[in-house]
Coordinates of C-alpha atoms in Angstrom, one line a residue:
Chain A
M11 CA 17.5 124.1 -151.0
D12 CA 20.9 123.0 -152.2
Y13 CA 22.8 126.2 -151.6
L14 CA 22.2 125.9 -147.8
K15 CA 24.5 122.9 -147.7
I16 CA 27.4 125.1 -148.7
A17 CA 26.1 128.1 -146.7
N18 CA 26.1 125.8 -143.6
G19 CA 29.3 123.9 -144.6
P20 CA 32.6 123.7 -142.8
V21 CA 34.4 126.2 -145.2
M22 CA 31.9 128.9 -144.4
W23 CA 32.2 128.3 -140.6
L24 CA 36.0 128.6 -140.9
V25 CA 35.9 131.8 -143.0
C26 CA 33.2 133.4 -140.9
G27 CA 34.9 132.3 -137.6
L28 CA 38.0 134.4 -138.5
G29 CA 35.9 137.6 -138.4
V30 CA 34.3 136.8 -135.1
G31 CA 37.7 135.8 -133.8
L32 CA 39.2 139.1 -134.8
V33 CA 36.5 141.0 -132.8
L34 CA 37.2 138.9 -129.7
V35 CA 41.0 139.3 -130.0
Q36 CA 40.7 143.1 -130.4
S37 CA 38.5 143.3 -127.3
L38 CA 40.8 141.2 -125.2
L39 CA 43.9 143.3 -126.2
F40 CA 42.1 146.5 -125.4
V41 CA 40.5 145.3 -122.1
R42 CA 43.9 144.1 -120.8
R43 CA 45.6 147.4 -121.5
S44 CA 42.6 149.4 -120.3
I45 CA 42.5 147.8 -116.9
I46 CA 46.2 148.5 -116.4
A47 CA 45.8 152.1 -117.6
G48 CA 42.6 152.5 -115.6
R49 CA 44.3 151.5 -112.3
E50 CA 47.1 153.9 -113.0
L51 CA 44.5 156.7 -113.4
G52 CA 42.9 155.8 -110.1
I53 CA 39.8 153.9 -111.2
T54 CA 38.7 151.6 -108.4
D55 CA 37.8 148.0 -108.7
Q56 CA 34.3 149.0 -107.5
Q57 CA 34.0 151.3 -110.5
F58 CA 35.1 148.5 -112.9
K59 CA 32.5 146.2 -111.3
H60 CA 29.7 148.8 -111.7
A61 CA 30.7 149.3 -115.4
V62 CA 30.6 145.5 -116.1
K63 CA 27.3 145.1 -114.3
A64 CA 25.6 148.0 -116.0
S65 CA 26.8 147.0 -119.5
T66 CA 25.8 143.3 -119.0
I67 CA 22.3 144.4 -117.9
S68 CA 22.0 146.9 -120.7
A69 CA 23.2 144.4 -123.3
I70 CA 20.5 141.9 -122.7
G71 CA 17.7 143.7 -124.5
P72 CA 19.6 144.6 -127.6
S73 CA 21.2 141.1 -127.7
L74 CA 17.7 139.6 -127.7
V75 CA 16.7 141.9 -130.6
I76 CA 19.8 140.8 -132.5
L77 CA 19.1 137.1 -131.7
G78 CA 15.5 137.7 -133.0
G79 CA 17.0 139.2 -136.2
M80 CA 19.2 136.2 -136.6
I81 CA 16.3 133.8 -136.9
S82 CA 15.2 135.1 -140.3
L83 CA 18.9 135.4 -141.4
L84 CA 19.6 131.8 -140.3
V85 CA 16.8 130.5 -142.5
T86 CA 17.8 132.3 -145.7
M87 CA 21.6 132.8 -145.4
G88 CA 22.7 129.9 -143.2
G89 CA 24.3 129.8 -139.8
P90 CA 27.8 131.0 -140.4
I91 CA 26.9 134.2 -142.3
A92 CA 24.1 135.1 -139.8
W93 CA 26.4 134.5 -136.9
M94 CA 29.3 136.4 -138.4
R95 CA 27.3 139.4 -139.7
L96 CA 25.6 140.1 -136.3
S97 CA 28.8 139.8 -134.2
Y98 CA 31.1 141.5 -136.7
I99 CA 30.6 144.8 -138.5
G100 CA 27.0 144.2 -139.5
S101 CA 23.9 145.7 -137.8
V102 CA 20.6 144.1 -137.1
Q103 CA 18.7 146.9 -138.9
F104 CA 20.7 146.4 -142.2
E105 CA 21.6 142.7 -142.7
L106 CA 18.3 141.2 -143.9
M107 CA 17.8 144.2 -146.2
S108 CA 21.3 143.5 -147.7
A109 CA 20.5 139.9 -148.3
E110 CA 17.3 140.9 -150.0
F111 CA 18.9 143.5 -152.2
G112 CA 21.4 140.9 -153.2
A113 CA 18.8 138.3 -154.2
Q114 CA 16.6 140.8 -155.9
A115 CA 19.5 141.9 -158.1
M116 CA 19.7 138.3 -159.3
G117 CA 16.0 138.4 -160.0
V118 CA 15.0 136.0 -157.3
S119 CA 13.4 136.5 -153.9
L120 CA 15.3 135.6 -150.7
D121 CA 12.7 133.2 -149.4
G122 CA 11.4 132.0 -152.8
P123 CA 11.8 128.6 -154.4
D124 CA 14.4 129.8 -157.0
M125 CA 16.8 131.1 -154.3
N126 CA 20.2 129.6 -155.3
A127 CA 23.9 129.6 -154.5
V128 CA 24.7 132.5 -156.9
A129 CA 22.0 134.7 -155.4
F130 CA 23.2 133.8 -151.9
T131 CA 26.7 134.8 -152.9
N132 CA 25.4 138.1 -154.2
G133 CA 23.7 138.7 -150.9
V134 CA 27.1 138.1 -149.1
W135 CA 28.7 140.6 -151.5
V136 CA 26.1 143.2 -150.8
M137 CA 26.4 142.7 -147.0
A138 CA 30.2 143.2 -147.3
L139 CA 30.0 146.2 -149.6
G140 CA 27.1 147.8 -147.7
S141 CA 29.1 147.9 -144.4
F142 CA 32.9 147.9 -144.9
G143 CA 32.9 151.7 -144.8
W144 CA 32.3 151.7 -141.1
V145 CA 35.5 149.7 -140.4
L146 CA 37.6 151.4 -143.1
F147 CA 36.6 154.9 -141.9
T148 CA 37.2 154.2 -138.2
G149 CA 40.4 152.2 -139.0
L150 CA 41.8 155.2 -140.9
C151 CA 40.4 158.2 -139.0
T152 CA 39.7 157.4 -135.4
H153 CA 42.9 158.9 -134.1
K154 CA 42.1 162.2 -136.0
M155 CA 38.6 162.6 -134.8
D156 CA 39.6 164.8 -131.9
K157 CA 41.0 167.3 -134.4
F158 CA 37.8 167.1 -136.5
R159 CA 35.7 167.8 -133.4
N160 CA 37.8 170.9 -132.8
V161 CA 37.0 172.2 -136.3
L162 CA 33.3 171.5 -135.8
A163 CA 33.4 173.4 -132.5
G164 CA 35.1 176.3 -134.1
G165 CA 38.1 175.9 -131.8
R166 CA 35.9 176.8 -128.7
K167 CA 36.9 174.4 -126.0
A168 CA 34.0 175.3 -123.7
F169 CA 31.5 174.4 -126.4
M170 CA 33.0 170.8 -126.7
P171 CA 30.7 169.0 -124.2
F172 CA 27.6 170.5 -125.8
L173 CA 28.8 169.6 -129.2
S174 CA 29.1 165.9 -128.1
I175 CA 25.6 165.9 -126.7
A176 CA 24.2 167.6 -129.7
A177 CA 25.7 165.0 -132.1
V178 CA 24.4 162.0 -130.1
L179 CA 21.0 163.7 -129.7
G180 CA 20.8 164.5 -133.5
A181 CA 21.6 160.9 -134.4
F182 CA 19.1 159.3 -131.9
A183 CA 16.5 161.9 -132.7
Y184 CA 16.7 160.7 -136.3
L185 CA 16.5 157.0 -135.3
A186 CA 13.5 157.7 -133.0
S187 CA 11.7 159.9 -135.5
D188 CA 11.9 157.2 -138.1
R189 CA 10.1 154.9 -135.7
I190 CA 7.6 157.4 -134.4
M191 CA 6.5 158.5 -137.8
R192 CA 5.5 154.9 -138.8
F193 CA 2.4 155.3 -136.6
D194 CA 2.4 151.6 -135.5
Q195 CA 3.2 149.8 -132.3
G196 CA 6.8 151.0 -132.6
T197 CA 5.6 154.5 -132.2
K198 CA 4.1 153.7 -128.8
S199 CA 7.2 151.7 -127.8
C200 CA 9.5 154.6 -128.7
I201 CA 7.5 157.2 -126.9
A202 CA 7.1 155.0 -123.8
G203 CA 10.8 154.2 -123.8
F204 CA 11.5 157.9 -123.9
A205 CA 9.1 158.7 -121.1
I206 CA 10.3 155.9 -118.8
M207 CA 13.9 156.8 -119.2
A208 CA 13.3 160.5 -118.7
L209 CA 11.4 159.7 -115.5
I210 CA 14.1 157.5 -114.2
V211 CA 16.9 160.0 -114.8
I212 CA 14.9 162.8 -113.2
V213 CA 13.9 160.8 -110.2
N214 CA 17.4 159.4 -109.7
R215 CA 18.9 162.8 -109.6
K216 CA 17.4 163.0 -106.1
L217 CA 17.6 159.4 -105.1
Q218 CA 21.1 158.7 -106.5
K219 CA 20.5 154.9 -106.4
Q220 CA 23.3 152.8 -108.0
W221 CA 21.0 149.9 -109.0
L222 CA 18.7 152.3 -110.8
K223 CA 21.6 153.6 -112.9
E224 CA 22.5 150.0 -113.8
W225 CA 18.9 148.9 -114.7
A226 CA 17.6 152.1 -116.2
M227 CA 18.3 151.1 -119.9
C228 CA 16.9 147.6 -119.4
I229 CA 13.7 148.9 -117.6
A230 CA 13.1 151.5 -120.3
M231 CA 13.5 149.0 -123.2
F232 CA 11.3 146.2 -121.8
G233 CA 8.9 148.7 -120.3
G234 CA 8.5 150.5 -123.6
M235 CA 7.9 147.1 -125.3
L236 CA 5.4 146.0 -122.7
I237 CA 3.4 149.2 -122.9
A238 CA 3.3 149.0 -126.7
V239 CA 2.0 145.4 -126.5
L240 CA -0.6 146.2 -123.8
I241 CA -2.0 149.5 -125.1
Chain B
M21 CA 49.3 161.3 -110.8
E22 CA 50.8 163.6 -113.4
N23 CA 53.2 160.8 -114.4
N24 CA 50.3 158.4 -114.8
Q25 CA 48.4 160.9 -116.9
N26 CA 51.4 161.2 -119.0
R27 CA 51.5 157.4 -119.5
Y28 CA 48.0 157.5 -120.7
E29 CA 49.0 159.8 -123.6
T30 CA 52.4 158.4 -124.3
D31 CA 51.7 154.7 -123.7
Y32 CA 48.1 153.7 -123.7
I33 CA 46.6 155.7 -126.5
P34 CA 49.5 155.0 -129.0
Y35 CA 49.1 151.2 -128.2
I36 CA 45.3 151.5 -128.9
V37 CA 45.7 153.4 -132.1
R38 CA 48.4 151.1 -133.4
W39 CA 46.4 147.9 -132.7
G40 CA 43.1 149.6 -133.5
R41 CA 44.3 150.4 -137.0
I42 CA 45.8 147.0 -137.6
T43 CA 42.7 145.1 -136.4
N44 CA 40.2 147.4 -138.2
L45 CA 42.0 147.4 -141.5
L46 CA 42.4 143.6 -141.2
G47 CA 38.7 143.6 -140.5
V48 CA 38.0 145.3 -143.8
A49 CA 39.9 142.5 -145.6
L50 CA 38.2 139.7 -143.6
C51 CA 34.8 141.2 -144.3
F52 CA 35.2 140.3 -148.0
L53 CA 36.6 136.9 -147.4
P54 CA 33.3 134.9 -147.4
A55 CA 32.2 136.6 -150.7
L56 CA 35.6 136.0 -152.3
I57 CA 35.7 132.3 -151.3
L58 CA 32.1 131.7 -152.6
T59 CA 32.8 133.5 -155.9
F60 CA 36.3 132.2 -156.7
G61 CA 36.6 129.1 -154.5
F62 CA 33.2 127.6 -155.1
G63 CA 32.6 129.4 -158.5
F64 CA 29.3 131.0 -157.7
N65 CA 30.0 134.2 -159.6
P66 CA 27.0 136.6 -159.6
G67 CA 28.8 138.9 -162.0
L68 CA 29.8 142.5 -161.5
T69 CA 26.5 143.9 -162.7
A70 CA 24.5 142.0 -160.1
I71 CA 27.0 142.8 -157.3
V72 CA 26.9 146.5 -158.2
T73 CA 23.1 146.7 -158.6
G74 CA 22.5 145.0 -155.2
S75 CA 25.2 147.0 -153.4
L76 CA 24.1 150.4 -154.8
A77 CA 20.6 149.8 -153.3
Q78 CA 22.2 149.1 -150.0
V79 CA 25.1 151.5 -150.0
S80 CA 22.9 154.5 -151.0
G81 CA 21.0 154.0 -147.7
S82 CA 23.9 153.0 -145.4
C83 CA 26.9 155.0 -146.5
I84 CA 26.0 158.2 -144.7
F85 CA 26.0 156.2 -141.5
W86 CA 29.6 155.1 -142.1
F87 CA 30.6 158.7 -141.4
V88 CA 27.9 160.2 -139.2
E89 CA 27.8 157.4 -136.6
P90 CA 31.5 157.3 -135.8
I91 CA 31.7 161.1 -135.7
S92 CA 28.6 161.5 -133.6
Y93 CA 29.3 158.7 -131.2
F94 CA 33.1 159.2 -130.8
P95 CA 32.8 161.7 -127.9
V96 CA 30.9 159.1 -125.8
L97 CA 32.8 155.9 -127.1
G98 CA 36.3 157.3 -126.9
I99 CA 39.2 156.2 -129.1
P100 CA 39.4 152.5 -128.2
G101 CA 35.6 152.3 -128.0
T102 CA 35.3 153.7 -131.6
Y103 CA 37.6 151.1 -133.0
M104 CA 35.7 148.3 -131.2
S105 CA 32.2 149.5 -131.8
F106 CA 32.5 149.7 -135.6
L107 CA 34.5 146.5 -135.9
A108 CA 31.9 144.6 -133.9
G109 CA 28.9 146.5 -135.5
N110 CA 25.5 147.2 -134.0
G111 CA 26.8 150.6 -132.9
S112 CA 23.5 152.4 -132.3
S113 CA 21.6 149.5 -131.0
L114 CA 24.1 148.0 -128.7
R115 CA 27.5 149.5 -128.2
L116 CA 26.5 153.1 -127.5
P117 CA 23.8 152.3 -125.0
C118 CA 26.3 149.9 -123.1
S119 CA 29.1 152.5 -123.2
A120 CA 26.8 155.2 -121.8
A121 CA 25.3 152.9 -119.1
A122 CA 28.8 151.8 -118.0
Q123 CA 30.1 155.3 -117.7
D124 CA 27.0 156.6 -115.9
S125 CA 27.1 153.7 -113.5
A126 CA 30.8 154.0 -112.7
G127 CA 30.4 157.7 -112.1
V128 CA 32.9 158.9 -114.7
V129 CA 32.6 161.8 -117.1
Q130 CA 32.2 161.1 -120.8
G131 CA 35.2 162.3 -122.9
T132 CA 37.7 162.2 -120.0
E133 CA 40.5 159.7 -119.7
Q134 CA 38.5 157.7 -117.0
G135 CA 35.5 157.8 -119.3
T136 CA 37.4 156.4 -122.2
I137 CA 38.7 153.5 -120.1
I138 CA 35.3 152.6 -118.6
S139 CA 33.7 152.9 -122.1
T140 CA 36.2 150.4 -123.4
I141 CA 35.2 147.9 -120.6
G142 CA 31.5 148.5 -121.2
I143 CA 31.8 147.8 -124.9
A144 CA 34.0 144.8 -124.4
V145 CA 31.3 143.3 -122.1
S146 CA 28.6 144.0 -124.7
I147 CA 30.7 142.2 -127.3
F148 CA 31.2 139.1 -125.1
V149 CA 27.5 139.0 -124.2
N150 CA 26.4 139.4 -127.8
V151 CA 28.9 136.8 -129.2
A152 CA 28.0 134.3 -126.5
L153 CA 24.3 134.7 -127.0
L154 CA 24.5 134.6 -130.8
S155 CA 26.8 131.5 -130.7
L156 CA 24.3 129.8 -128.4
G157 CA 21.5 130.8 -130.8
V158 CA 23.3 129.4 -133.8
I159 CA 24.1 126.2 -132.0
L160 CA 20.5 125.7 -131.0
G161 CA 19.8 126.5 -134.6
T162 CA 16.7 127.2 -136.5
S163 CA 14.9 124.1 -135.1
V164 CA 14.7 125.6 -131.6
L165 CA 14.6 129.3 -132.5
S166 CA 11.8 128.9 -134.9
Q167 CA 9.7 127.4 -132.1
L168 CA 9.5 130.8 -130.5
P169 CA 5.9 131.9 -130.6
A170 CA 5.3 134.6 -133.3
Q171 CA 4.0 137.0 -130.6
V172 CA 7.4 136.8 -128.8
V173 CA 9.3 137.5 -132.0
S174 CA 7.0 140.5 -132.9
A175 CA 7.3 141.8 -129.3
L176 CA 11.1 141.6 -129.6
S177 CA 11.0 143.9 -132.6
L178 CA 9.5 146.6 -130.3
I179 CA 12.6 146.7 -128.1
L180 CA 14.6 148.7 -130.6
P181 CA 12.2 151.6 -130.9
A182 CA 12.0 151.8 -127.1
L183 CA 15.9 151.8 -126.9
F184 CA 16.1 154.7 -129.4
G185 CA 13.5 156.6 -127.3
A186 CA 15.4 155.8 -124.1
M187 CA 18.8 156.9 -125.4
L188 CA 17.2 160.1 -126.7
A189 CA 15.7 160.7 -123.2
Q190 CA 19.0 160.0 -121.4
F191 CA 20.8 162.8 -123.2
A192 CA 17.8 165.1 -123.7
V193 CA 17.2 165.3 -119.9
A194 CA 20.8 166.4 -119.4
Q195 CA 20.4 169.2 -122.1
P196 CA 16.7 169.9 -122.7
K197 CA 17.2 172.8 -125.1
I198 CA 19.5 170.7 -127.3
G199 CA 17.2 167.7 -127.0
A200 CA 14.1 169.8 -128.1
T201 CA 16.1 171.1 -131.1
A202 CA 17.1 167.6 -132.1
I203 CA 13.6 166.2 -131.8
V204 CA 11.9 169.1 -133.7
L205 CA 14.5 169.0 -136.5
A206 CA 14.4 165.2 -136.9
L207 CA 10.5 164.9 -136.7
A208 CA 10.1 167.8 -139.2
M209 CA 12.6 166.2 -141.7
T210 CA 11.1 162.8 -141.3
W211 CA 7.6 164.2 -142.0
L212 CA 8.9 166.1 -145.1
S213 CA 10.5 162.9 -146.3
K214 CA 7.4 160.7 -145.7
N215 CA 5.3 163.2 -147.6
G216 CA 7.6 163.3 -150.6
F217 CA 9.1 166.8 -150.1
L218 CA 12.6 165.5 -150.2
A219 CA 12.2 163.8 -153.5
I220 CA 14.2 166.6 -155.1
F221 CA 17.3 164.9 -153.6
P222 CA 18.8 162.0 -155.6
G223 CA 18.6 158.5 -154.2
Q224 CA 17.1 157.5 -150.9
P225 CA 16.8 160.9 -149.0
T226 CA 17.6 159.3 -145.6
Y227 CA 21.0 161.0 -145.7
V228 CA 19.3 164.4 -145.9
I229 CA 17.3 163.7 -142.7
I230 CA 20.3 162.5 -140.7
I231 CA 22.6 165.3 -141.9
V232 CA 20.1 168.0 -141.0
A233 CA 19.3 166.3 -137.7
V234 CA 23.0 165.9 -136.6
F235 CA 24.6 169.0 -138.0
G236 CA 21.5 171.2 -137.6
T237 CA 21.4 170.3 -133.9
I238 CA 25.1 171.1 -133.6
G239 CA 24.6 174.5 -135.4
V240 CA 21.6 175.5 -133.3
S241 CA 23.5 174.5 -130.1
K242 CA 26.4 176.7 -131.2
L243 CA 24.0 179.6 -131.5
L244 CA 22.5 178.9 -128.1
F245 CA 26.0 178.6 -126.6
D246 CA 27.1 181.9 -128.1
K247 CA 24.0 183.6 -126.6
G248 CA 24.9 182.1 -123.2
M249 CA 21.7 180.0 -123.1
L250 CA 23.4 176.6 -122.4
K251 CA 24.5 175.5 -118.9
A252 CA 26.7 172.5 -118.1

């Protein structure tokens, strides 16, 4: 596997590192400014701490999924590309598919013996072309999205909160249905995750436990997984 | 307080928009850099035909998400969170859940100024956790990662469906009528697609499902709202 020498070479590390670096720089810029602005708006240190804790706990499950997705990418596309794509723009559901489409278009299979540098390069092209739209669209349009939302809501301000929930629910209903309709272990996991989360939210309306708010997502994710494995 | 609110509008948001645009547009350019270096630096040129063939297969499935995800998630993520989530990627599977959990836990309302700030913190934390874990993974490398038992790897793949179900539940419990609408629409469309009824649409009909699920749910919610059937 000759092409992996280049795929894992210093040039690729440097080039891919730039993308990951950009993500970190942006986060640091935004966090610094947000803490200042947040304090001015009366957000307490306690609230900041709760946010950091809840996000850290909730990030563990998905990060493990992404790490799992990286294993197969590492083998076929090398370390730098796998590392960059999963921390910058890419998404774990799409990246392996992109690499495969790229290799297929060259008439080879990603994990086959004829996989070569040109097919690898094509995979890298497909990954970039398959995902740049997210960054381009948000780069150009984020500051106008409030206006677009107004149009969708037909100018009715009171409808706005419902519109937001409807949009998120529509998107996740699609993602969930796609898993449910496969009728495999993922079906069980999805339904179990739904049931656990619904239960926690309803119970916690009465209990109002802070720790349950922070752990809810993590419990639902691993609980759903566990139930799917056991049943 | 009023003065501070003013500074949010006149100072904070303009700063975020200026740097968000710069970093995200720079992000578009950097995203092509590895491919350009491989093609023109190393000389591995796949040719335009292969690039287009491979990309069309991928883009036809993903391009609808370029627009629907940012538009759908923006109210939760806020302006800074939207720039960050889509520069860092993994929006549905990592950024949105972390943003929602952070805001819920800090006791702020989504879409407000406080919500926007807390969402930014939550997403930044998710970025640091994700980059740290992936960097560790890539340093340990395939030798260690491939030692993971196959059962563990296959169990990991079950986390994502549970996450989608849990996110659905978190919002559906808050608005059961909208939740039921979304679930019925999405299940029905997915069923139609799996049974070939959407084959009349060109390409991969995924985009039909997601458009009906998102905009159909918004439409029905509007009707329910107009009839006074939705409560905050």
